[in-house]
């Protein structure tokens, strides 16, 4: 029986059945946890939380996979009133927000401002903190102000378009254009030709990505290799969660269109202790200092999209949530009670918890619908899930049909995660099991981790 870490005010509410065992307060504790979202990231979060002592996990709206580790609740993420009603009815102790949109829309402010919800802990930044992801212009100004290394940039709107063209002329190809606001992961263009970059800049300002591109950030192109570093902070203290590498393009060898992510590997061989130390000193600490200086109360995840250029980290982007599919690899490497860790975060006590990472390597292969990231069919029957061995299959886009069969319900369908003592071992297990899963049009990358294997 694990010892549960209790904090003043939390103990009585959480502990429904206190027992004296060898003079210590030990379980049974019941924690009602609500995970918001419906992708592979949320399945992985719910899967990990469900292993916590006394955890009862609900997922809104969830998918066919989250139904295996908790109870799906049919609530829209934009309906804060319905979320509130559910939290009160089910006596939810902890809410974990998966995607960025509810955070950018102010779900944390809604919880903090509601007298009835004061006792419900919520993981995620408030609306101002969420601007780190919700507005690239805000993030760039923040990094400049607090000395966080990032690409040089210039902000353009319709009033200073000519200066934007001049900035484009002053930097070398490739040209990076970013819609200021959220654009469903599609708001970044990287172009080799100057004229094309100028044309696209005009189109963006004319509403190519709707209101999200009314302001465009032009950035200098950063060289190097990308890595996703995840920080959990209570605003004062922080822990580095396992890092991961994402594979963003649809095709093997990083060819073809950008996707939400086709696979992940954790740990990442080039994230040496020296590199991670630079990330902490040059990026994490100044970022937390900046958040404090701006009066932003940040209790949640910070996902640093980094470029490693010759051992020096630069921020490509901040996200205010976990990554997908990185979470499907990362969660399997976190040891111990994740609900305890998140409760400690919500209570400003991250310095008091013990947290460890597994030494194993996790490799995640994302299986997607034919045609993704462009048009694809949904509702394809899936088979082979019941035959899987030695892996965790996190559902990204699945649902039940009228006969309770698991069917595809999204572009990214299922993320298969295997562990090994090396990338090679984890890869071979993951791909062995991927071959057992079938649905019409299935596609996946065959080279997840291959590039890193050469570095190991
Ligand atoms: P984002 O949608 O912000 O994640 O950007 C999509 C991808 O564009 C990133 O994952 C990078 O691969 C690439 N990218 C964005 N900004 C830059 C930059 N300044 N230099 C090089 N690549 C970039
Ligand atoms: N895998 C990248 C992201 O979640 O934004």
Tab-separated table of N, CA and C in Angstrom, residues 56-203:
chain	number	residue	atom	x	y	z
A	56	UNK	N	-10.430	7.512	-9.301
A	56	UNK	CA	-11.582	7.203	-10.152
A	56	UNK	C	-11.559	8.233	-11.251
A	57	UNK	N	-11.339	7.769	-12.478
A	57	UNK	CA	-11.072	8.711	-13.558
A	57	UNK	C	-12.281	8.820	-14.491
A	58	UNK	N	-12.627	10.042	-14.793
A	58	UNK	CA	-13.663	10.353	-15.777
A	58	UNK	C	-12.976	11.095	-16.912
A	59	UNK	N	-13.456	10.868	-18.133
A	59	UNK	CA	-12.862	11.553	-19.277
A	59	UNK	C	-13.985	12.188	-20.093
A	60	UNK	N	-13.839	13.491	-20.365
A	60	UNK	CA	-14.853	14.189	-21.148
A	60	UNK	C	-14.227	14.795	-22.395
A	61	UNK	N	-14.647	14.467	-23.631
A	61	UNK	CA	-15.637	13.416	-23.904
A	61	UNK	C	-15.034	12.009	-24.008
A	62	UNK	N	-13.695	11.894	-24.144
A	62	UNK	CA	-13.054	10.580	-24.189
A	62	UNK	C	-13.229	9.878	-25.524
A	63	UNK	N	-12.787	8.611	-25.562
A	63	UNK	CA	-12.917	7.797	-26.789
A	63	UNK	C	-13.031	6.334	-26.369
A	64	UNK	N	-12.958	5.419	-27.349
A	64	UNK	CA	-13.161	4.000	-27.013
A	64	UNK	C	-12.056	3.481	-26.085
A	65	UNK	N	-10.882	4.077	-26.138
A	65	UNK	CA	-9.773	3.635	-25.292
A	65	UNK	C	-9.885	4.163	-23.871
A	66	UNK	N	-10.281	5.411	-23.732
A	66	UNK	CA	-10.383	5.972	-22.376
A	66	UNK	C	-11.478	5.243	-21.587
A	67	UNK	N	-12.440	4.662	-22.319
A	67	UNK	CA	-13.515	3.911	-21.643
A	67	UNK	C	-12.960	2.670	-20.942
A	68	UNK	N	-11.737	2.236	-21.317
A	68	UNK	CA	-11.128	1.070	-20.649
A	68	UNK	C	-10.493	1.425	-19.311
A	69	UNK	N	-10.195	2.701	-19.115
A	69	UNK	CA	-9.497	3.082	-17.879
A	69	UNK	C	-10.339	4.002	-16.992
A	70	UNK	N	-11.487	4.392	-17.486
A	70	UNK	CA	-12.342	5.287	-16.704
A	70	UNK	C	-13.729	5.342	-17.303
A	71	UNK	N	-14.424	6.396	-16.944
A	71	UNK	CA	-15.809	6.549	-17.410
A	71	UNK	C	-15.865	7.759	-18.339
A	72	UNK	N	-16.340	7.537	-19.550
A	72	UNK	CA	-16.481	8.667	-20.485
A	72	UNK	C	-17.730	9.465	-20.151
A	73	UNK	N	-17.590	10.772	-20.271
A	73	UNK	CA	-18.715	11.656	-19.967
A	73	UNK	C	-18.934	12.539	-21.186
A	74	UNK	N	-20.163	12.583	-21.657
A	74	UNK	CA	-20.419	13.314	-22.893
A	74	UNK	C	-20.639	14.808	-22.621
A	75	UNK	N	-19.539	15.524	-22.477
A	75	UNK	CA	-19.623	16.973	-22.258
A	75	UNK	C	-18.711	17.653	-23.270
A	76	UNK	N	-19.194	18.742	-23.839
A	76	UNK	CA	-18.352	19.520	-24.768
A	76	UNK	C	-17.348	20.351	-23.961
A	77	UNK	N	-16.137	20.460	-24.462
A	77	UNK	CA	-15.094	21.190	-23.730
A	77	UNK	C	-15.349	22.686	-23.670
A	78	UNK	N	-16.201	23.165	-24.559
A	78	UNK	CA	-16.512	24.600	-24.540
A	78	UNK	C	-17.638	24.914	-23.548
A	79	UNK	N	-18.271	23.890	-23.010
A	79	UNK	CA	-19.425	24.106	-22.132
A	79	UNK	C	-18.978	24.091	-20.663
A	80	UNK	N	-18.396	25.226	-20.221
A	80	UNK	CA	-17.834	25.286	-18.864
A	80	UNK	C	-18.920	25.041	-17.807
A	81	UNK	N	-20.129	25.515	-18.051
A	81	UNK	CA	-21.207	25.317	-17.063
A	81	UNK	C	-21.498	23.827	-16.875
A	82	UNK	N	-21.508	23.085	-17.976
A	82	UNK	CA	-21.776	21.641	-17.881
A	82	UNK	C	-20.619	20.936	-17.165
A	83	UNK	N	-19.396	21.410	-17.411
A	83	UNK	CA	-18.228	20.816	-16.730
A	83	UNK	C	-18.346	21.089	-15.229
A	84	UNK	N	-18.740	22.296	-14.901
A	84	UNK	CA	-18.907	22.657	-13.483
A	84	UNK	C	-19.965	21.752	-12.820
A	85	UNK	N	-21.083	21.624	-13.497
A	85	UNK	CA	-22.169	20.820	-12.923
A	85	UNK	C	-21.689	19.390	-12.661
A	86	UNK	N	-20.939	18.852	-13.628
A	86	UNK	CA	-20.435	17.484	-13.477
A	86	UNK	C	-19.455	17.397	-12.299
A	87	UNK	N	-18.568	18.375	-12.188
A	87	UNK	CA	-17.566	18.372	-11.101
A	87	UNK	C	-18.261	18.376	-9.735
A	88	UNK	N	-19.298	19.163	-9.633
A	88	UNK	CA	-19.987	19.261	-8.345
A	88	UNK	C	-20.746	17.971	-8.055
A	89	UNK	N	-21.406	17.452	-9.070
A	89	UNK	CA	-22.216	16.234	-8.879
A	89	UNK	C	-21.320	15.039	-8.515
A	90	UNK	N	-20.190	14.908	-9.187
A	90	UNK	CA	-19.316	13.741	-8.963
A	90	UNK	C	-18.261	14.008	-7.898
A	91	UNK	N	-18.305	15.152	-7.267
A	91	UNK	CA	-17.295	15.524	-6.265
A	91	UNK	C	-15.880	15.336	-6.811
A	92	UNK	N	-15.653	15.955	-7.960
A	92	UNK	CA	-14.328	15.866	-8.592
A	92	UNK	C	-13.323	16.639	-7.733
A	93	UNK	N	-12.144	16.018	-7.511
A	93	UNK	CA	-11.080	16.680	-6.752
A	93	UNK	C	-10.075	17.379	-7.663
A	94	UNK	N	-9.887	16.783	-8.851
A	94	UNK	CA	-8.801	17.249	-9.712
A	94	UNK	C	-9.254	17.213	-11.167
A	95	UNK	N	-9.044	18.329	-11.857
A	95	UNK	CA	-9.344	18.397	-13.290
A	95	UNK	C	-8.024	18.569	-14.036
A	96	UNK	N	-7.799	17.733	-15.046
A	96	UNK	CA	-6.591	17.846	-15.862
A	96	UNK	C	-7.035	18.207	-17.276
A	97	UNK	N	-6.575	19.368	-17.735
A	97	UNK	CA	-7.008	19.858	-19.046
A	97	UNK	C	-6.022	19.360	-20.099
A	98	UNK	N	-6.491	18.544	-21.047
A	98	UNK	CA	-5.612	17.997	-22.086
A	98	UNK	C	-5.244	19.009	-23.153
A	99	UNK	N	-6.202	19.501	-23.943
A	99	UNK	CA	-5.873	20.397	-25.056
A	99	UNK	C	-5.782	21.867	-24.653
A	100	UNK	N	-5.259	22.685	-25.562
A	100	UNK	CA	-5.019	24.095	-25.253
A	100	UNK	C	-6.276	24.959	-25.307
A	101	UNK	N	-7.243	24.577	-26.174
A	101	UNK	CA	-8.342	25.502	-26.429
A	101	UNK	C	-9.093	25.920	-25.150
A	102	UNK	N	-9.494	24.974	-24.283
A	102	UNK	CA	-10.208	25.420	-23.076
A	102	UNK	C	-9.352	26.328	-22.198
A	103	UNK	N	-8.030	26.141	-22.222
A	103	UNK	CA	-7.139	26.986	-21.412
A	103	UNK	C	-7.097	28.399	-21.986
A	104	UNK	N	-6.969	28.457	-23.304
A	104	UNK	CA	-6.958	29.771	-23.973
A	104	UNK	C	-8.319	30.448	-23.788
A	105	UNK	N	-9.371	29.640	-23.709
A	105	UNK	CA	-10.721	30.202	-23.504
A	105	UNK	C	-11.001	30.555	-22.033
A	106	UNK	N	-10.061	30.244	-21.150
A	106	UNK	CA	-10.188	30.701	-19.770
A	106	UNK	C	-10.855	29.735	-18.798
A	107	UNK	N	-10.686	28.428	-19.020
A	107	UNK	CA	-11.353	27.491	-18.107
A	107	UNK	C	-10.788	27.589	-16.677
A	108	UNK	N	-9.495	27.895	-16.571
A	108	UNK	CA	-8.902	27.985	-15.225
A	108	UNK	C	-9.450	29.220	-14.493
A	109	UNK	N	-9.590	30.319	-15.207
A	109	UNK	CA	-10.176	31.536	-14.607
A	109	UNK	C	-11.615	31.251	-14.179
A	110	UNK	N	-12.329	30.487	-15.011
A	110	UNK	CA	-13.720	30.137	-14.698
A	110	UNK	C	-13.773	29.350	-13.376
A	111	UNK	N	-12.880	28.379	-13.222
A	111	UNK	CA	-12.869	27.580	-11.992
A	111	UNK	C	-12.496	28.446	-10.792
A	112	UNK	N	-11.449	29.266	-10.974
A	112	UNK	CA	-10.969	30.060	-9.834
A	112	UNK	C	-11.964	31.134	-9.440
A	113	UNK	N	-12.765	31.578	-10.398
A	113	UNK	CA	-13.708	32.657	-10.103
A	113	UNK	C	-15.044	32.170	-9.588
A	114	UNK	N	-15.210	30.859	-9.500
A	114	UNK	CA	-16.511	30.331	-9.117
A	114	UNK	C	-16.439	29.808	-7.674
A	115	UNK	N	-17.250	30.389	-6.811
A	115	UNK	CA	-17.178	30.024	-5.390
A	115	UNK	C	-17.420	28.530	-5.189
A	116	UNK	N	-18.334	27.953	-5.943
A	116	UNK	CA	-18.672	26.532	-5.800
A	116	UNK	C	-17.524	25.620	-6.200
A	117	UNK	N	-16.633	26.107	-7.059
A	117	UNK	CA	-15.563	25.247	-7.595
A	117	UNK	C	-14.223	25.470	-6.894
A	118	UNK	N	-14.225	26.300	-5.868
A	118	UNK	CA	-12.943	26.688	-5.225
A	118	UNK	C	-12.151	25.474	-4.763
A	119	UNK	N	-12.860	24.417	-4.313
A	119	UNK	CA	-12.159	23.252	-3.776
A	119	UNK	C	-11.666	22.309	-4.865
A	120	UNK	N	-12.064	22.550	-6.095
A	120	UNK	CA	-11.656	21.647	-7.178
A	120	UNK	C	-10.330	22.138	-7.753
A	121	UNK	N	-9.331	21.274	-7.701
A	121	UNK	CA	-8.012	21.662	-8.230
A	121	UNK	C	-8.010	21.476	-9.736
A	122	UNK	N	-7.378	22.394	-10.422
A	122	UNK	CA	-7.323	22.281	-11.886
A	122	UNK	C	-5.895	22.495	-12.365
A	123	UNK	N	-5.454	21.621	-13.251
A	123	UNK	CA	-4.083	21.694	-13.764
A	123	UNK	C	-4.100	22.398	-15.113
A	124	UNK	N	-3.428	23.532	-15.158
A	124	UNK	CA	-3.357	24.324	-16.387
A	124	UNK	C	-3.232	25.781	-16.005
A	125	UNK	N	-2.690	26.579	-16.930
A	125	UNK	CA	-2.544	28.004	-16.644
A	125	UNK	C	-3.862	28.740	-16.837
A	126	UNK	N	-3.927	29.945	-16.271
A	126	UNK	CA	-5.096	30.785	-16.531
A	126	UNK	C	-4.971	31.373	-17.946
A	127	UNK	N	-5.981	32.163	-18.293
A	127	UNK	CA	-6.052	32.688	-19.657
A	127	UNK	C	-4.791	33.473	-20.049
A	128	UNK	N	-4.269	34.245	-19.133
A	128	UNK	CA	-3.068	35.040	-19.455
A	128	UNK	C	-1.872	34.131	-19.679
A	129	UNK	N	-1.733	33.140	-18.800
A	129	UNK	CA	-0.623	32.188	-18.964
A	129	UNK	C	-0.755	31.421	-20.268
A	130	UNK	N	-2.001	31.103	-20.642
A	130	UNK	CA	-2.248	30.318	-21.861
A	130	UNK	C	-1.893	31.113	-23.116
A	131	UNK	N	-1.711	32.424	-22.972
A	131	UNK	CA	-1.284	33.244	-24.112
A	131	UNK	C	0.099	32.831	-24.614
A	132	UNK	N	0.865	32.164	-23.759
A	132	UNK	CA	2.175	31.673	-24.217
A	132	UNK	C	2.007	30.788	-25.447
A	133	UNK	N	0.878	30.069	-25.502
A	133	UNK	CA	0.580	29.266	-26.688
A	133	UNK	C	-0.436	29.964	-27.587
A	134	UNK	N	-1.376	30.678	-26.972
A	134	UNK	CA	-2.502	31.260	-27.718
A	134	UNK	C	-2.098	32.421	-28.599
A	135	UNK	N	-0.976	33.077	-28.291
A	135	UNK	CA	-0.511	34.185	-29.130
A	135	UNK	C	1.007	34.089	-29.291
A	136	UNK	N	1.417	33.828	-30.536
A	136	UNK	CA	2.862	33.728	-30.796
A	136	UNK	C	3.520	35.086	-30.551
A	137	UNK	N	2.792	36.173	-30.829
A	137	UNK	CA	3.362	37.510	-30.623
A	137	UNK	C	3.623	37.728	-29.127
A	138	UNK	N	2.658	37.316	-28.287
A	138	UNK	CA	2.846	37.430	-26.833
A	138	UNK	C	4.064	36.604	-26.405
A	139	UNK	N	4.142	35.390	-26.919
A	139	UNK	CA	5.248	34.497	-26.522
A	139	UNK	C	6.595	35.099	-26.926
A	140	UNK	N	6.662	35.665	-28.124
A	140	UNK	CA	7.928	36.238	-28.577
A	140	UNK	C	8.313	37.458	-27.737
A	141	UNK	N	7.330	38.311	-27.410
A	141	UNK	CA	7.622	39.484	-26.559
A	141	UNK	C	8.098	39.034	-25.181
A	142	UNK	N	7.431	37.990	-24.663
A	142	UNK	CA	7.773	37.452	-23.344
A	142	UNK	C	9.219	36.934	-23.351
A	143	UNK	N	9.568	36.198	-24.402
A	143	UNK	CA	10.925	35.634	-24.462
A	143	UNK	C	11.963	36.752	-24.583
A	144	UNK	N	11.634	37.763	-25.373
A	144	UNK	CA	12.584	38.880	-25.524
A	144	UNK	C	12.771	39.563	-24.167
A	145	UNK	N	11.668	39.774	-23.460
A	145	UNK	CA	11.720	40.498	-22.185
A	145	UNK	C	12.516	39.736	-21.123
A	146	UNK	N	12.377	38.414	-21.127
A	146	UNK	CA	13.026	37.641	-20.056
A	146	UNK	C	14.260	36.872	-20.525
A	147	UNK	N	14.748	37.228	-21.708
A	147	UNK	CA	16.038	36.682	-22.147
A	147	UNK	C	16.034	35.207	-22.453
A	148	UNK	N	14.913	34.695	-22.966
A	148	UNK	CA	14.850	33.271	-23.334
A	148	UNK	C	15.293	33.143	-24.792
A	149	UNK	N	16.307	32.291	-25.055
A	149	UNK	CA	16.815	32.198	-26.434
A	149	UNK	C	15.771	31.668	-27.417
A	150	UNK	N	15.592	32.392	-28.497
A	150	UNK	CA	14.604	32.022	-29.516
A	150	UNK	C	15.015	32.688	-30.833
A	151	UNK	N	14.304	32.351	-31.914
A	151	UNK	CA	14.642	32.939	-33.219
A	151	UNK	C	14.271	34.413	-33.243
A	152	UNK	N	15.077	35.198	-33.961
A	152	UNK	CA	14.741	36.620	-34.173
A	152	UNK	C	13.422	36.718	-34.920
A	153	UNK	N	12.650	37.759	-34.658
A	153	UNK	CA	11.344	37.807	-35.315
A	153	UNK	C	10.892	39.229	-35.593
A	154	UNK	N	9.824	39.325	-36.358
A	154	UNK	CA	9.204	40.619	-36.663
A	154	UNK	C	7.702	40.390	-36.753
A	155	UNK	N	6.939	41.277	-36.089
A	155	UNK	CA	5.474	41.113	-36.076
A	155	UNK	C	4.849	42.000	-37.142
A	156	UNK	N	3.979	41.417	-37.920
A	156	UNK	CA	3.383	42.163	-39.034
A	156	UNK	C	1.864	42.120	-38.965
A	157	UNK	N	1.249	43.275	-39.239
A	157	UNK	CA	-0.189	43.293	-39.518
A	157	UNK	C	-0.391	44.166	-40.758
A	158	UNK	N	-1.631	44.452	-41.073
A	158	UNK	CA	-1.866	45.165	-42.346
A	158	UNK	C	-1.219	46.553	-42.371
A	159	UNK	N	-0.957	47.107	-41.195
A	159	UNK	CA	-0.419	48.471	-41.148
A	159	UNK	C	1.080	48.552	-41.419
A	160	UNK	N	1.794	47.458	-41.219
A	160	UNK	CA	3.257	47.554	-41.430
A	160	UNK	C	3.759	46.468	-42.380
A	161	UNK	N	2.931	46.161	-43.374
A	161	UNK	CA	3.272	45.100	-44.320
A	161	UNK	C	4.600	45.357	-45.032
A	162	UNK	N	4.838	46.611	-45.405
A	162	UNK	CA	6.082	46.895	-46.132
A	162	UNK	C	7.319	46.630	-45.282
A	163	UNK	N	7.201	46.946	-43.995
A	163	UNK	CA	8.330	46.628	-43.091
A	163	UNK	C	8.508	45.120	-42.979
A	164	UNK	N	7.386	44.402	-43.024
A	164	UNK	CA	7.431	42.931	-43.022
A	164	UNK	C	8.197	42.426	-44.229
A	165	UNK	N	7.917	42.997	-45.403
A	165	UNK	CA	8.638	42.589	-46.613
A	165	UNK	C	10.138	42.868	-46.437
A	166	UNK	N	10.449	44.025	-45.829
A	166	UNK	CA	11.878	44.379	-45.644
A	166	UNK	C	12.549	43.368	-44.712
A	167	UNK	N	11.813	42.968	-43.650
A	167	UNK	CA	12.405	41.983	-42.737
A	167	UNK	C	12.667	40.673	-43.485
A	168	UNK	N	11.700	40.272	-44.320
A	168	UNK	CA	11.894	39.029	-45.095
A	168	UNK	C	13.141	39.148	-45.975
A	169	UNK	N	13.328	40.326	-46.567
A	169	UNK	CA	14.502	40.526	-47.435
A	169	UNK	C	15.809	40.496	-46.638
A	170	UNK	N	15.721	40.822	-45.342
A	170	UNK	CA	16.946	40.907	-44.532
A	170	UNK	C	17.392	39.560	-43.977
A	171	UNK	N	16.490	38.537	-44.018
A	171	UNK	CA	16.895	37.228	-43.480
A	171	UNK	C	17.099	36.250	-44.636
A	172	UNK	N	17.752	35.143	-44.318
A	172	UNK	CA	18.027	34.145	-45.366
A	172	UNK	C	16.894	33.130	-45.428
A	173	UNK	N	16.731	32.493	-46.570
A	173	UNK	CA	15.755	31.404	-46.697
A	173	UNK	C	16.217	30.240	-45.805
A	174	UNK	N	15.348	29.335	-45.370
A	174	UNK	CA	13.894	29.373	-45.543
A	174	UNK	C	13.233	30.426	-44.659
A	175	UNK	N	12.041	30.858	-45.100
A	175	UNK	CA	11.290	31.898	-44.406
A	175	UNK	C	10.189	31.243	-43.565
A	176	UNK	N	10.087	31.687	-42.320
A	176	UNK	CA	9.105	31.085	-41.400
A	176	UNK	C	8.012	32.115	-41.111
A	177	UNK	N	6.772	31.774	-41.458
A	177	UNK	CA	5.627	32.664	-41.201
A	177	UNK	C	4.692	31.964	-40.229
A	178	UNK	N	4.323	32.660	-39.155
A	178	UNK	CA	3.456	32.028	-38.153
A	178	UNK	C	2.228	32.883	-37.881
A	179	UNK	N	1.059	32.285	-37.991
A	179	UNK	CA	-0.164	32.968	-37.574
A	179	UNK	C	-0.052	33.226	-36.074
A	180	UNK	N	-0.425	34.414	-35.641
A	180	UNK	CA	-0.303	34.753	-34.220
A	180	UNK	C	-1.147	33.828	-33.335
A	181	UNK	N	-2.379	33.584	-33.743
A	181	UNK	CA	-3.320	32.848	-32.883
A	181	UNK	C	-3.349	31.362	-33.172
A	182	UNK	N	-4.255	30.652	-32.466
A	182	UNK	CA	-4.375	29.203	-32.650
A	182	UNK	C	-4.992	28.920	-34.015
A	183	UNK	N	-4.361	27.999	-34.759
A	183	UNK	CA	-4.875	27.665	-36.093
A	183	UNK	C	-4.848	26.146	-36.274
A	184	UNK	N	-5.303	25.453	-35.236
A	184	UNK	CA	-5.389	23.984	-35.260
A	184	UNK	C	-4.081	23.345	-35.732
A	185	UNK	N	-2.966	23.888	-35.283
A	185	UNK	CA	-1.661	23.314	-35.607
A	185	UNK	C	-1.220	23.548	-37.046
A	186	UNK	N	-1.978	24.350	-37.804
A	186	UNK	CA	-1.659	24.517	-39.234
A	186	UNK	C	-1.096	25.903	-39.548
A	187	UNK	N	-0.936	26.748	-38.563
A	187	UNK	CA	-0.637	28.154	-38.809
A	187	UNK	C	0.809	28.495	-39.071
A	188	UNK	N	1.665	27.498	-39.332
A	188	UNK	CA	3.084	27.792	-39.585
A	188	UNK	C	3.436	27.413	-41.015
A	189	UNK	N	3.998	28.352	-41.764
A	189	UNK	CA	4.438	28.059	-43.134
A	189	UNK	C	5.946	28.241	-43.201
A	190	UNK	N	6.614	27.304	-43.858
A	190	UNK	CA	8.066	27.434	-44.054
A	190	UNK	C	8.317	27.394	-45.556
A	191	UNK	N	8.844	28.484	-46.073
A	191	UNK	CA	8.931	28.635	-47.530
A	191	UNK	C	10.358	28.938	-47.943
A	192	UNK	N	10.742	28.410	-49.117
A	192	UNK	CA	12.119	28.604	-49.578
A	192	UNK	C	12.295	29.833	-50.456
A	193	UNK	N	11.195	30.260	-51.073
A	193	UNK	CA	11.283	31.323	-52.057
A	193	UNK	C	10.791	32.656	-51.485
A	194	UNK	N	11.581	33.702	-51.674
A	194	UNK	CA	11.252	35.014	-51.085
A	194	UNK	C	9.913	35.541	-51.603
A	195	UNK	N	9.695	35.455	-52.927
A	195	UNK	CA	8.446	35.978	-53.488
A	195	UNK	C	7.244	35.207	-52.940
A	196	UNK	N	7.414	33.896	-52.862
A	196	UNK	CA	6.323	33.060	-52.333
A	196	UNK	C	6.034	33.443	-50.878
A	197	UNK	N	7.110	33.721	-50.126
A	197	UNK	CA	6.932	34.108	-48.713
A	197	UNK	C	6.158	35.429	-48.629
A	198	UNK	N	6.482	36.364	-49.523
A	198	UNK	CA	5.771	37.660	-49.515
A	198	UNK	C	4.301	37.456	-49.879
A	199	UNK	N	4.055	36.606	-50.892
A	199	UNK	CA	2.668	36.347	-51.306
A	199	UNK	C	1.880	35.705	-50.164
A	200	UNK	N	2.510	34.726	-49.531
A	200	UNK	CA	1.812	34.018	-48.443
A	200	UNK	C	1.556	34.942	-47.252
A	201	UNK	N	2.516	35.829	-47.003
A	201	UNK	CA	2.329	36.786	-45.911
A	201	UNK	C	1.063	37.616	-46.173
A	202	UNK	N	0.921	38.084	-47.413
A	202	UNK	CA	-0.268	38.851	-47.798
A	202	UNK	C	-1.536	38.039	-47.578
A	203	UNK	N	-1.511	36.765	-48.010
A	203	UNK	CA	-2.703	35.909	-47.880
A	203	UNK	C	-3.051	35.667	-46.410
